mmCIF file of C-alpha atoms in Angstrom:
data_model
loop_
_atom_site.group_PDB
_atom_site.id
_atom_site.type_symbol
_atom_site.label_atom_id
_atom_site.label_comp_id
_atom_site.label_asym_id
_atom_site.label_seq_id
_atom_site.Cartn_x
_atom_site.Cartn_y
_atom_site.Cartn_z
ATOM 1 C CA MET A 1 -13.611 -10.338 -42.449
ATOM 2 C CA ALA A 2 -16.878 -10.295 -40.507
ATOM 3 C CA GLU A 3 -16.390 -13.933 -39.543
ATOM 4 C CA GLU A 4 -12.862 -13.163 -38.270
ATOM 5 C CA ASN A 5 -14.191 -10.278 -36.133
ATOM 6 C CA ARG A 6 -16.921 -12.510 -34.697
ATOM 7 C CA SER A 7 -14.340 -15.210 -33.983
ATOM 8 C CA SER A 8 -12.069 -12.781 -32.147
ATOM 9 C CA ASP A 9 -15.036 -11.459 -30.146
ATOM 10 C CA ILE A 10 -15.882 -15.002 -29.070
ATOM 11 C CA HIS A 11 -12.409 -15.478 -27.604
ATOM 12 C CA LYS A 12 -12.433 -12.176 -25.729
ATOM 13 C CA PRO A 13 -13.260 -12.785 -22.054
ATOM 14 C CA HIS A 14 -16.265 -11.036 -20.576
ATOM 15 C CA ILE A 15 -14.993 -8.709 -17.849
ATOM 16 C CA LYS A 16 -17.575 -7.534 -15.367
ATOM 17 C CA THR A 17 -17.212 -3.803 -14.686
ATOM 18 C CA ARG A 18 -19.255 -1.306 -12.710
ATOM 19 C CA PRO A 19 -18.257 2.215 -13.828
ATOM 20 C CA LEU A 20 -21.042 3.986 -11.896
ATOM 21 C CA PRO A 21 -20.022 2.665 -8.429
ATOM 22 C CA ALA A 22 -16.391 3.361 -9.385
ATOM 23 C CA THR A 23 -17.234 6.981 -10.204
ATOM 24 C CA ILE A 24 -19.118 7.345 -6.918
ATOM 25 C CA ILE A 25 -16.175 5.885 -4.986
ATOM 26 C CA LEU A 26 -13.639 8.103 -6.718
ATOM 27 C CA VAL A 27 -15.587 11.351 -6.392
ATOM 28 C CA GLY A 28 -17.061 10.625 -2.963
ATOM 29 C CA GLY A 29 -13.801 9.158 -1.689
ATOM 30 C CA ILE A 30 -11.775 12.194 -2.721
ATOM 31 C CA LEU A 31 -14.279 14.540 -1.061
ATOM 32 C CA ALA A 32 -14.326 12.394 2.086
ATOM 33 C CA THR A 33 -10.518 12.352 2.113
ATOM 34 C CA CYS A 34 -10.386 16.154 1.922
ATOM 35 C CA ILE A 35 -12.792 16.417 4.864
ATOM 36 C CA SER A 36 -10.815 13.801 6.791
ATOM 37 C CA LEU A 37 -7.603 15.739 6.164
ATOM 38 C CA VAL A 38 -9.110 18.850 7.761
ATOM 39 C CA VAL A 39 -10.288 16.785 10.746
ATOM 40 C CA SER A 40 -6.905 15.056 10.993
ATOM 41 C CA ILE A 41 -5.073 18.379 11.060
ATOM 42 C CA SER A 42 -7.447 19.704 13.739
ATOM 43 C CA VAL A 43 -7.060 16.741 16.113
ATOM 44 C CA GLY A 44 -4.015 16.477 18.366
ATOM 45 C CA ALA A 45 -2.421 17.493 21.641
ATOM 46 C CA ALA A 46 -3.485 21.068 20.860
ATOM 47 C CA ASP A 47 -7.004 21.283 19.434
ATOM 48 C CA ILE A 48 -7.273 23.623 16.453
ATOM 49 C CA THR A 49 -10.493 24.884 14.883
ATOM 50 C CA PHE A 50 -11.436 24.150 11.288
ATOM 51 C CA MET A 51 -11.262 27.839 10.391
ATOM 52 C CA THR A 52 -7.698 28.020 11.704
ATOM 53 C CA VAL A 53 -6.792 25.012 9.560
ATOM 54 C CA LEU A 54 -8.186 26.649 6.432
ATOM 55 C CA GLU A 55 -6.454 29.932 7.246
ATOM 56 C CA ALA A 56 -3.121 28.145 7.744
ATOM 57 C CA ILE A 57 -3.469 26.460 4.355
ATOM 58 C CA PHE A 58 -4.695 29.387 2.272
ATOM 59 C CA ARG A 59 -3.484 32.429 4.278
ATOM 60 C CA TYR A 60 -0.394 31.258 6.129
ATOM 61 C CA ASP A 61 0.979 33.558 8.839
ATOM 62 C CA ALA A 62 4.451 32.549 10.021
ATOM 63 C CA THR A 63 4.021 34.491 13.278
ATOM 64 C CA ASN A 64 0.948 32.461 14.239
ATOM 65 C CA THR A 65 1.911 29.432 16.381
ATOM 66 C CA SER A 66 -1.138 27.410 15.307
ATOM 67 C CA HIS A 67 -0.335 28.060 11.643
ATOM 68 C CA SER A 68 3.260 26.873 12.187
ATOM 69 C CA ILE A 69 2.058 23.669 13.890
ATOM 70 C CA ILE A 70 -0.280 22.959 10.993
ATOM 71 C CA GLN A 71 2.195 23.714 8.211
ATOM 72 C CA GLU A 72 5.288 22.087 9.712
ATOM 73 C CA LEU A 73 3.834 19.111 11.598
ATOM 74 C CA ARG A 74 0.236 18.173 10.964
ATOM 75 C CA LEU A 75 -0.272 18.857 7.262
ATOM 76 C CA PRO A 76 2.714 16.815 6.019
ATOM 77 C CA ARG A 77 1.776 14.029 8.446
ATOM 78 C CA SER A 78 -1.823 13.854 7.228
ATOM 79 C CA LEU A 79 -0.850 13.971 3.551
ATOM 80 C CA ALA A 80 1.749 11.259 4.164
ATOM 81 C CA GLY A 81 -0.979 9.058 5.658
ATOM 82 C CA VAL A 82 -3.040 9.369 2.493
ATOM 83 C CA LEU A 83 -0.065 8.550 0.254
ATOM 84 C CA VAL A 84 1.021 5.618 2.429
ATOM 85 C CA GLY A 85 -2.470 4.120 2.456
ATOM 86 C CA ALA A 86 -2.834 4.544 -1.298
ATOM 87 C CA SER A 87 0.591 2.939 -1.859
ATOM 88 C CA PHE A 88 -0.067 -0.167 0.235
ATOM 89 C CA ALA A 89 -3.567 -0.565 -1.229
ATOM 90 C CA VAL A 90 -2.382 -0.362 -4.851
ATOM 91 C CA ALA A 91 0.512 -2.724 -4.109
ATOM 92 C CA GLY A 92 -1.912 -5.259 -2.640
ATOM 93 C CA ALA A 93 -4.341 -4.913 -5.552
ATOM 94 C CA MET A 94 -1.602 -5.491 -8.122
ATOM 95 C CA MET A 95 -0.236 -8.495 -6.244
ATOM 96 C CA GLN A 96 -3.665 -10.093 -5.951
ATOM 97 C CA GLY A 97 -4.296 -9.593 -9.647
ATOM 98 C CA MET A 98 -0.910 -10.785 -10.908
ATOM 99 C CA THR A 99 -0.696 -13.853 -8.647
ATOM 100 C CA ARG A 100 -4.446 -14.647 -8.490
ATOM 101 C CA ASN A 101 -3.910 -14.972 -4.770
ATOM 102 C CA PRO A 102 -6.732 -13.478 -2.636
ATOM 103 C CA LEU A 103 -4.390 -13.394 0.371
ATOM 104 C CA ALA A 104 -1.632 -11.391 -1.336
ATOM 105 C CA ASP A 105 -0.497 -8.342 0.635
ATOM 106 C CA PRO A 106 2.915 -6.654 1.014
ATOM 107 C CA GLY A 107 2.869 -7.375 4.750
ATOM 108 C CA ILE A 108 1.702 -10.990 4.626
ATOM 109 C CA LEU A 109 4.134 -11.955 1.845
ATOM 110 C CA GLY A 110 7.180 -10.534 3.623
ATOM 111 C CA ILE A 111 7.777 -7.506 1.380
ATOM 112 C CA ASN A 112 7.330 -5.044 4.242
ATOM 113 C CA ALA A 113 9.616 -7.071 6.515
ATOM 114 C CA GLY A 114 12.398 -7.111 3.915
ATOM 115 C CA ALA A 115 12.129 -3.358 3.450
ATOM 116 C CA VAL A 116 12.152 -2.861 7.232
ATOM 117 C CA PHE A 117 15.291 -4.962 7.568
ATOM 118 C CA MET A 118 17.221 -2.889 5.049
ATOM 119 C CA VAL A 119 15.995 0.347 6.629
ATOM 120 C CA ALA A 120 17.207 -0.920 10.014
ATOM 121 C CA VAL A 121 20.578 -1.691 8.426
ATOM 122 C CA CYS A 122 20.711 1.872 7.093
ATOM 123 C CA PHE A 123 19.843 3.314 10.502
ATOM 124 C CA ALA A 124 22.657 1.295 12.067
ATOM 125 C CA LEU A 125 25.419 1.593 9.454
ATOM 126 C CA PHE A 126 24.510 4.667 7.402
ATOM 127 C CA PRO A 127 22.709 7.075 9.763
ATOM 128 C CA SER A 128 23.386 10.077 7.519
ATOM 129 C CA LEU A 129 22.039 8.410 4.366
ATOM 130 C CA SER A 130 19.749 10.596 2.244
ATOM 131 C CA TYR A 131 16.049 9.844 2.010
ATOM 132 C CA ASN A 132 16.416 8.747 -1.624
ATOM 133 C CA GLY A 133 19.130 6.347 -0.494
ATOM 134 C CA LEU A 134 16.822 4.995 2.209
ATOM 135 C CA ILE A 135 14.119 4.376 -0.388
ATOM 136 C CA LEU A 136 16.615 2.558 -2.610
ATOM 137 C CA PHE A 137 17.690 0.237 0.220
ATOM 138 C CA ALA A 138 14.047 -0.396 1.178
ATOM 139 C CA PHE A 139 13.385 -1.319 -2.462
ATOM 140 C CA ILE A 140 16.328 -3.759 -2.417
ATOM 141 C CA GLY A 141 15.116 -5.330 0.826
ATOM 142 C CA ALA A 142 11.613 -5.769 -0.572
ATOM 143 C CA GLY A 143 13.074 -7.392 -3.691
ATOM 144 C CA ILE A 144 15.134 -9.841 -1.630
ATOM 145 C CA SER A 145 11.966 -10.834 0.225
ATOM 146 C CA VAL A 146 10.096 -11.526 -3.004
ATOM 147 C CA VAL A 147 12.907 -13.727 -4.308
ATOM 148 C CA LEU A 148 13.019 -15.677 -1.035
ATOM 149 C CA VAL A 149 9.244 -16.088 -0.800
ATOM 150 C CA PHE A 150 8.778 -17.400 -4.333
ATOM 151 C CA GLY A 151 11.964 -19.472 -4.093
ATOM 152 C CA ILE A 152 10.799 -21.189 -0.896
ATOM 153 C CA SER A 153 7.225 -21.679 -2.135
ATOM 154 C CA SER A 154 8.455 -23.341 -5.341
ATOM 155 C CA MET A 155 10.509 -25.928 -3.438
ATOM 156 C CA GLY A 156 9.172 -29.417 -3.017
ATOM 157 C CA LYS A 157 6.559 -31.300 -4.987
ATOM 158 C CA GLY A 158 3.514 -29.798 -6.611
ATOM 159 C CA SER A 159 2.799 -26.403 -8.076
ATOM 160 C CA VAL A 160 3.062 -23.062 -6.316
ATOM 161 C CA THR A 161 -0.247 -22.443 -4.536
ATOM 162 C CA PRO A 162 -1.511 -19.380 -2.654
ATOM 163 C CA ILE A 163 -1.217 -21.153 0.692
ATOM 164 C CA LYS A 164 2.427 -22.086 -0.029
ATOM 165 C CA ILE A 165 3.185 -18.448 -0.847
ATOM 166 C CA VAL A 166 1.496 -17.262 2.350
ATOM 167 C CA LEU A 167 3.409 -19.767 4.495
ATOM 168 C CA ALA A 168 6.688 -18.807 2.825
ATOM 169 C CA GLY A 169 5.828 -15.153 3.416
ATOM 170 C CA ALA A 170 5.208 -15.840 7.095
ATOM 171 C CA ALA A 171 8.609 -17.551 7.395
ATOM 172 C CA VAL A 172 10.434 -14.725 5.596
ATOM 173 C CA THR A 173 8.606 -12.124 7.702
ATOM 174 C CA ALA A 174 9.644 -13.887 10.900
ATOM 175 C CA LEU A 175 13.261 -14.080 9.714
ATOM 176 C CA PHE A 176 13.616 -10.424 8.742
ATOM 177 C CA THR A 177 11.689 -9.212 11.789
ATOM 178 C CA ALA A 178 14.056 -11.114 14.070
ATOM 179 C CA LEU A 179 17.099 -9.766 12.211
ATOM 180 C CA SER A 180 15.755 -6.198 12.378
ATOM 181 C CA GLU A 181 15.126 -6.469 16.113
ATOM 182 C CA GLY A 182 18.593 -7.942 16.583
ATOM 183 C CA ILE A 183 20.139 -4.986 14.767
ATOM 184 C CA GLY A 184 18.138 -2.631 16.964
ATOM 185 C CA ILE A 185 19.385 -4.314 20.141
ATOM 186 C CA TYR A 186 23.023 -4.609 19.030
ATOM 187 C CA PHE A 187 23.293 -1.003 17.858
ATOM 188 C CA ASN A 188 21.178 0.358 20.704
ATOM 189 C CA LEU A 189 18.430 1.504 18.327
ATOM 190 C CA SER A 190 15.545 -0.476 19.817
ATOM 191 C CA GLN A 191 13.777 2.503 21.338
ATOM 192 C CA ASP A 192 14.203 4.592 18.181
ATOM 193 C CA LEU A 193 12.903 1.808 15.946
ATOM 194 C CA ALA A 194 10.119 0.440 18.168
ATOM 195 C CA PHE A 195 7.351 2.887 17.240
ATOM 196 C CA TRP A 196 8.467 2.981 13.609
ATOM 197 C CA PHE A 197 8.332 -0.841 13.430
ATOM 198 C CA ALA A 198 4.737 -0.722 14.721
ATOM 199 C CA GLY A 199 3.763 1.625 11.904
ATOM 200 C CA GLY A 200 3.195 5.339 12.222
ATOM 201 C CA ILE A 201 3.505 8.609 10.327
ATOM 202 C CA ALA A 202 4.377 10.978 13.161
ATOM 203 C CA GLY A 203 7.347 13.188 12.356
ATOM 204 C CA VAL A 204 7.076 13.113 8.553
ATOM 205 C CA LYS A 205 8.669 16.245 7.068
ATOM 206 C CA TRP A 206 7.968 18.121 3.842
ATOM 207 C CA THR A 207 11.265 16.962 2.320
ATOM 208 C CA GLN A 208 10.252 13.312 2.796
ATOM 209 C CA LEU A 209 6.741 13.970 1.560
ATOM 210 C CA LYS A 210 7.903 15.656 -1.662
ATOM 211 C CA LEU A 211 10.240 12.792 -2.524
ATOM 212 C CA MET A 212 7.592 10.233 -1.658
ATOM 213 C CA PHE A 213 5.006 11.993 -3.816
ATOM 214 C CA THR A 214 7.325 11.889 -6.833
ATOM 215 C CA TRP A 215 8.068 8.179 -6.461
ATOM 216 C CA VAL A 216 4.465 7.198 -5.726
ATOM 217 C CA LEU A 217 2.985 9.284 -8.551
ATOM 218 C CA GLY A 218 5.333 7.715 -11.088
ATOM 219 C CA ALA A 219 4.564 4.213 -9.797
ATOM 220 C CA LEU A 220 0.793 4.822 -9.897
ATOM 221 C CA ILE A 221 1.013 6.018 -13.511
ATOM 222 C CA VAL A 222 2.829 2.808 -14.480
ATOM 223 C CA ALA A 223 0.287 0.773 -12.465
ATOM 224 C CA MET A 224 -2.572 2.328 -14.440
ATOM 225 C CA PHE A 225 -0.685 1.628 -17.666
ATOM 226 C CA LEU A 226 -0.494 -2.061 -16.633
ATOM 227 C CA SER A 227 -4.041 -2.276 -15.267
ATOM 228 C CA LYS A 228 -5.626 -3.749 -18.410
ATOM 229 C CA SER A 229 -2.936 -6.439 -18.642
ATOM 230 C CA ILE A 230 -3.315 -7.239 -14.929
ATOM 231 C CA THR A 231 -7.060 -7.707 -15.474
ATOM 232 C CA ILE A 232 -6.308 -10.297 -18.159
ATOM 233 C CA LEU A 233 -3.657 -11.966 -15.973
ATOM 234 C CA SER A 234 -6.219 -12.273 -13.168
ATOM 235 C CA LEU A 235 -8.281 -14.497 -15.483
ATOM 236 C CA GLY A 236 -5.477 -17.057 -15.688
ATOM 237 C CA ASP A 237 -2.231 -17.588 -17.561
ATOM 238 C CA ASP A 238 -3.858 -19.639 -20.315
ATOM 239 C CA VAL A 239 -6.361 -16.891 -21.099
ATOM 240 C CA ALA A 240 -3.662 -14.221 -20.953
ATOM 241 C CA ARG A 241 -1.357 -16.207 -23.199
ATOM 242 C CA GLY A 242 -4.182 -16.821 -25.662
ATOM 243 C CA LEU A 243 -4.820 -13.081 -25.853
ATOM 244 C CA GLY A 244 -1.185 -12.395 -26.686
ATOM 245 C CA GLN A 245 -0.083 -11.059 -23.308
ATOM 246 C CA LYS A 246 3.623 -11.181 -22.459
ATOM 247 C CA ILE A 247 3.102 -12.736 -19.039
ATOM 248 C CA LYS A 248 6.676 -12.709 -17.740
ATOM 249 C CA GLN A 249 7.346 -9.124 -18.786
ATOM 250 C CA ILE A 250 4.074 -7.865 -17.305
ATOM 251 C CA ARG A 251 4.668 -9.636 -13.997
ATOM 252 C CA ALA A 252 8.263 -8.420 -13.839
ATOM 253 C CA LEU A 253 7.293 -4.787 -14.431
ATOM 254 C CA GLY A 254 4.319 -5.134 -12.096
ATOM 255 C CA PHE A 255 6.446 -6.470 -9.256
ATOM 256 C CA ILE A 256 8.956 -3.660 -9.750
ATOM 257 C CA VAL A 257 6.089 -1.199 -9.232
ATOM 258 C CA VAL A 258 4.895 -3.128 -6.161
ATOM 259 C CA LEU A 259 8.370 -3.228 -4.640
ATOM 260 C CA LEU A 260 8.870 0.471 -5.305
ATOM 261 C CA ILE A 261 5.651 1.793 -3.785
ATOM 262 C CA ALA A 262 5.739 -0.668 -0.879
ATOM 263 C CA GLY A 263 9.393 0.184 -0.199
ATOM 264 C CA VAL A 264 8.683 3.923 -0.272
ATOM 265 C CA ALA A 265 5.707 3.519 2.070
ATOM 266 C CA VAL A 266 7.722 1.406 4.519
ATOM 267 C CA ALA A 267 10.568 3.934 4.468
ATOM 268 C CA VAL A 268 8.083 6.646 5.500
ATOM 269 C CA ALA A 269 5.640 4.915 7.833
ATOM 270 C CA GLY A 270 7.020 1.522 8.749
ATOM 271 C CA PRO A 271 5.440 -1.872 7.996
ATOM 272 C CA ILE A 272 1.716 -1.073 8.199
ATOM 273 C CA GLY A 273 0.065 -4.381 7.404
ATOM 274 C CA PHE A 274 -3.314 -5.511 6.046
ATOM 275 C CA VAL A 275 -4.095 -2.303 4.110
ATOM 276 C CA GLY A 276 -3.089 -4.079 0.912
ATOM 277 C CA LEU A 277 -5.222 -7.090 1.860
ATOM 278 C CA ILE A 278 -8.467 -5.400 2.908
ATOM 279 C CA VAL A 279 -8.792 -2.494 0.469
ATOM 280 C CA PRO A 280 -8.539 -4.393 -2.878
ATOM 281 C CA HIS A 281 -11.278 -6.787 -1.717
ATOM 282 C CA LEU A 282 -13.511 -3.834 -0.873
ATOM 283 C CA ALA A 283 -12.816 -2.188 -4.227
ATOM 284 C CA ARG A 284 -13.411 -5.440 -6.117
ATOM 285 C CA TYR A 285 -16.713 -5.978 -4.306
ATOM 286 C CA PHE A 286 -18.033 -2.604 -5.477
ATOM 287 C CA VAL A 287 -16.503 -2.125 -8.939
ATOM 288 C CA GLY A 288 -16.009 -5.644 -10.305
ATOM 289 C CA VAL A 289 -12.864 -7.359 -11.566
ATOM 290 C CA ASP A 290 -11.541 -4.713 -13.965
ATOM 291 C CA TYR A 291 -8.227 -3.456 -12.565
ATOM 292 C CA ARG A 292 -8.572 -0.236 -14.549
ATOM 293 C CA LEU A 293 -11.200 0.558 -11.894
ATOM 294 C CA ILE A 294 -9.813 -1.460 -8.967
ATOM 295 C CA ILE A 295 -6.421 0.271 -8.872
ATOM 296 C CA PRO A 296 -7.620 3.910 -8.702
ATOM 297 C CA CYS A 297 -10.486 2.989 -6.341
ATOM 298 C CA SER A 298 -8.045 1.098 -4.106
ATOM 299 C CA ALA A 299 -5.793 4.157 -4.014
ATOM 300 C CA VAL A 300 -8.672 6.410 -2.909
ATOM 301 C CA ILE A 301 -10.096 3.954 -0.355
ATOM 302 C CA GLY A 302 -6.652 3.133 1.033
ATOM 303 C CA GLY A 303 -5.761 6.797 1.469
ATOM 304 C CA LEU A 304 -9.087 7.547 3.184
ATOM 305 C CA LEU A 305 -8.888 4.563 5.562
ATOM 306 C CA THR A 306 -5.324 5.382 6.588
ATOM 307 C CA CYS A 307 -6.233 9.012 7.217
ATOM 308 C CA LEU A 308 -9.174 7.894 9.399
ATOM 309 C CA ALA A 309 -6.926 5.390 11.185
ATOM 310 C CA ASP A 310 -4.438 8.158 11.965
ATOM 311 C CA ILE A 311 -7.254 10.205 13.495
ATOM 312 C CA GLY A 312 -8.286 7.221 15.600
ATOM 313 C CA ALA A 313 -4.686 6.571 16.635
ATOM 314 C CA ARG A 314 -4.535 10.028 18.210
ATOM 315 C CA MET A 315 -7.947 9.861 19.895
ATOM 316 C CA ILE A 316 -8.017 6.362 21.420
ATOM 317 C CA ASN A 317 -5.472 7.025 24.161
ATOM 318 C CA ALA A 318 -4.928 10.790 23.990
ATOM 319 C CA PRO A 319 -2.493 12.442 24.460
ATOM 320 C CA GLN A 320 -0.514 9.235 23.744
ATOM 321 C CA GLU A 321 -0.565 7.838 20.217
ATOM 322 C CA THR A 322 -1.533 4.309 19.238
ATOM 323 C CA PRO A 323 0.446 2.920 16.282
ATOM 324 C CA ILE A 324 -1.608 2.810 13.085
ATOM 325 C CA GLY A 325 -0.307 -0.687 12.409
ATOM 326 C CA ALA A 326 -1.972 -1.933 15.591
ATOM 327 C CA LEU A 327 -5.347 -0.528 14.528
ATOM 328 C CA PHE A 328 -5.169 -2.153 11.099
ATOM 329 C CA ALA A 329 -4.107 -5.447 12.681
ATOM 330 C CA LEU A 330 -7.274 -5.491 14.804
ATOM 331 C CA ILE A 331 -9.336 -5.366 11.606
ATOM 332 C CA GLY A 332 -6.936 -7.172 9.318
ATOM 333 C CA VAL A 333 -6.431 -10.421 11.230
ATOM 334 C CA PRO A 334 -10.158 -11.330 11.337
ATOM 335 C CA PHE A 335 -10.477 -10.272 7.687
ATOM 336 C CA PHE A 336 -7.494 -12.467 6.757
ATOM 337 C CA LEU A 337 -9.114 -15.464 8.495
ATOM 338 C CA TYR A 338 -12.418 -14.743 6.745
ATOM 339 C CA VAL A 339 -10.813 -14.613 3.290
ATOM 340 C CA ALA A 340 -8.697 -17.710 3.995
ATOM 341 C CA ARG A 341 -11.783 -19.661 5.028
ATOM 342 C CA LYS A 342 -13.868 -18.383 2.113
ATOM 343 C CA GLU A 343 -11.185 -19.238 -0.437
ATOM 344 C CA GLY A 344 -10.101 -22.429 1.337
ATOM 345 C CA ARG A 345 -11.340 -24.762 -1.370
ATOM 346 C CA ASN A 346 -9.154 -23.019 -3.931
ATOM 347 C CA LEU A 347 -6.017 -22.934 -1.763
#
C-alpha cells in the first residue's frame, strides 16, 4: 500500500502556487476596488463629494438631486464596470488555461465580435427584446465564433497551433465586425451602435445590472469548480489524461462558461478587448500556475482595472467620454506584441 501511494505521488505534477501573494491580491484588490468605486461615483460632469456618495448609499434621500444621480446613474455604471472587467478577465484566464495559448482572449479570438454581431441583429430586428433575450443571442453569437475559429484553424496540414487560432480569430473578428457595421448602416443604427461598439458602460440600469450579476455569479461558481481541472489541462493533454481527467467534457463545460460570461459582458458594455489577455498574465506572474488562485485573482484585478479605466475615460477629455475599449487598446496592443514575441518559439 505504501509503495502504491509513493508511486501515485511520483506521477502527480508539481504545481507551483503562491497563496500569500494571492491573499494579498484578493484582500488588497477588493479594498482598492471599493475605494475606486467611491472615486468613480464622485467623478463626472457634476462633481460630488465623497461624503455625499456615502450618504446616497447608506442614507438615500429621494428628494436630493445628487443622491438620485448617484443611485440611478453612477452607482449601477460603476458596479457594471467591475462585473464586466471580472467577466472578461476570468474568460481570458480560462481560455489560456484550457487551450495552453498565451494569446487567448475573448476579443482576439473573435468571441466578442460574434456576440456583437448577434446583438446588432437584435437591435435591428428585435428592438423590444428583453435583456435576458439579448444575453441569449450574444451567447449564440459567441458560440458561432468559437466554432468558426477552431474550424478554420484546424484546416490544412499540421496540428492546431496558437498562432493559427489567433489568425483565425482575426479573420472571424474582421468578418463579424464588417457585418455588424453593415447592419448598423442598413438599419440606420450606426450612431446608436458606434459608442457601444467601442466599449463603454454609460447608461447601464439596475435592471441590467441585476440580471448580469445573476448570470456572472453562476458562471464564476462553475469556473471555480473547474479551476483544478483547468490547472491540470494547462500542463498538457497527456498529463491530464494520465491523471484521469475527462478532457473533452472539461473543455466543453469550460467553453460554455467562457461564452456565457463573455456574451453577458458584451451585451452590457460592448466588445472591450485585451482585458482577458492582460489580466491573467498579471495574475499568473504573482500567484503561479494554479487556476484555483488565478481565476479569483483575475476577477479582482480585472474588476479593479476596468473601474480605474472608467474613471480615466471620464477625465481624459472631460466633459466628453473616451470609450473604455480605446484605453485598453492603448495598453493591450503593445502587451499583445510583447507576449507574441516572448512566446514566439512555442508558436
